[in-house]
Short mmCIF file of C-alpha atoms in Angstrom, two decimals:
data_model
loop_
_atom_site.label_atom_id
_atom_site.label_comp_id
_atom_site.label_asym_id
_atom_site.label_seq_id
_atom_site.Cartn_x
_atom_site.Cartn_y
_atom_site.Cartn_z
CA MET C 1 30.90 26.73 -17.96
CA LYS C 2 27.68 29.27 -17.74
CA LYS C 3 25.46 26.12 -18.40
CA LEU C 4 26.65 25.04 -16.06
CA PHE C 5 26.30 27.60 -13.32
CA ILE C 6 22.45 27.21 -14.85
CA GLY C 7 22.14 24.14 -14.28
CA PHE C 8 23.82 24.20 -10.71
CA LEU C 9 20.80 27.12 -10.05
CA LEU C 10 17.84 24.95 -11.23
CA LEU C 11 18.93 22.48 -8.76
CA ALA C 12 19.40 24.50 -5.73
CA ALA C 13 16.35 25.99 -6.63
CA LEU C 14 14.81 22.09 -6.53
CA GLY C 15 15.83 21.77 -3.07
CA TYR C 16 15.08 25.13 -1.51
CA GLY C 17 11.90 24.65 -3.34
CA LEU C 18 11.66 21.00 -2.04
CA TYR C 19 12.93 22.38 1.13
CA THR C 20 9.59 24.43 1.80
CA LEU C 21 7.25 21.63 1.46
CA VAL C 22 8.91 19.36 3.52
CA PHE C 23 9.58 21.81 6.52
CA ASP C 24 7.01 24.76 6.01
CA ARG C 25 3.69 22.14 6.56
CA ALA C 26 5.76 21.14 10.03
CA ASN C 27 6.14 24.58 11.41
CA TYR C 28 3.04 25.66 9.42
CA ILE C 29 1.16 23.62 11.61
CA TYR C 30 3.38 23.57 15.21
CA SER C 31 2.87 27.16 15.19
CA LYS C 32 -0.71 26.27 15.05
CA LEU C 33 -0.95 23.62 18.18
CA PRO C 34 -1.86 26.79 20.60
CA GLN C 35 -4.92 26.93 18.56
CA VAL C 36 -5.76 23.19 19.29
CA LYS C 37 -8.10 23.83 22.03
CA ALA C 38 -10.49 20.37 23.34
CA GLY C 39 -14.43 21.28 22.90
CA MET C 40 -13.13 22.28 19.19
CA SER C 41 -14.81 19.85 16.78
CA ARG C 42 -13.66 18.07 13.65
CA VAL C 43 -14.10 20.08 11.48
CA GLU C 44 -12.74 23.09 13.15
CA VAL C 45 -9.13 21.79 13.35
CA THR C 46 -9.12 20.44 9.67
CA ALA C 47 -9.72 23.66 8.62
CA LEU C 48 -7.30 24.76 11.05
CA LEU C 49 -4.48 22.94 10.37
CA GLY C 50 -5.87 21.47 6.64
CA VAL C 51 -6.56 17.90 5.84
CA PRO C 52 -5.06 15.67 8.22
CA ASP C 53 -2.24 12.36 6.76
CA THR C 54 -4.03 9.78 8.36
CA THR C 55 -7.34 8.62 10.81
CA TYR C 56 -7.18 5.52 12.87
CA ALA C 57 -11.15 4.32 12.88
CA TRP C 58 -13.25 1.59 14.54
CA PRO C 59 -15.16 -0.44 13.27
CA GLU C 60 -17.79 0.32 15.53
CA ALA C 61 -17.44 4.69 15.20
CA PRO C 62 -18.94 6.88 12.75
CA TYR C 63 -16.08 9.01 12.57
CA PRO C 64 -12.33 9.05 12.85
CA PRO C 65 -11.03 9.92 16.74
CA VAL C 66 -7.45 10.38 15.72
CA LEU C 67 -6.81 12.73 13.24
CA HIS C 68 -2.79 12.04 12.48
CA TYR C 69 -0.38 15.05 10.97
CA GLU C 70 3.21 14.16 10.24
CA MET C 71 5.38 16.95 10.67
CA GLY C 72 7.19 16.08 8.06
CA LEU C 73 8.87 13.78 5.37
CA GLY C 74 10.57 11.16 7.38
CA ALA C 75 10.44 13.41 10.70
CA PRO C 76 10.33 10.70 14.03
CA ASP C 77 7.45 13.86 15.86
CA ALA C 78 3.81 13.60 14.85
CA LEU C 79 1.02 15.83 15.76
CA ARG C 80 -2.49 14.02 16.91
CA VAL C 81 -5.80 14.53 17.58
CA PHE C 82 -8.02 12.91 19.97
CA LEU C 83 -11.73 13.35 18.69
CA ASP C 84 -15.22 11.60 20.82
CA HIS C 85 -17.74 12.46 19.23
CA ASP C 86 -15.96 14.96 16.15
CA THR C 87 -15.29 17.21 19.40
CA VAL C 88 -11.57 17.49 20.57
CA THR C 89 -10.45 15.62 24.18
CA ALA C 90 -7.20 16.28 23.99
CA TRP C 91 -3.41 16.10 21.29
CA SER C 92 -0.59 14.99 21.78
CA TYR C 93 3.17 15.93 20.35
CA ASN C 94 5.60 13.54 19.87
CA GLN C 95 8.99 14.75 19.00
#
């Protein structure tokens, strides 16, 4: 019975760890959205939000014009930061 209880505690700790890994990142990014402003550089956005999950680039562009942040494992929402010559022009948050 004691081993079963310890196993349950370990499973609960693992579940909580996965929950915080997935949802804390989304909460962190969402809390930083008001600080993302037009005119910021790509470096400032990356310092504020972290490394993006995906960047979209076109062959002729020397920089990634869209930084894409997933808001969680399997979450339908995402943040996209649009750049023009390495400067933020707009961002969109899709829920």
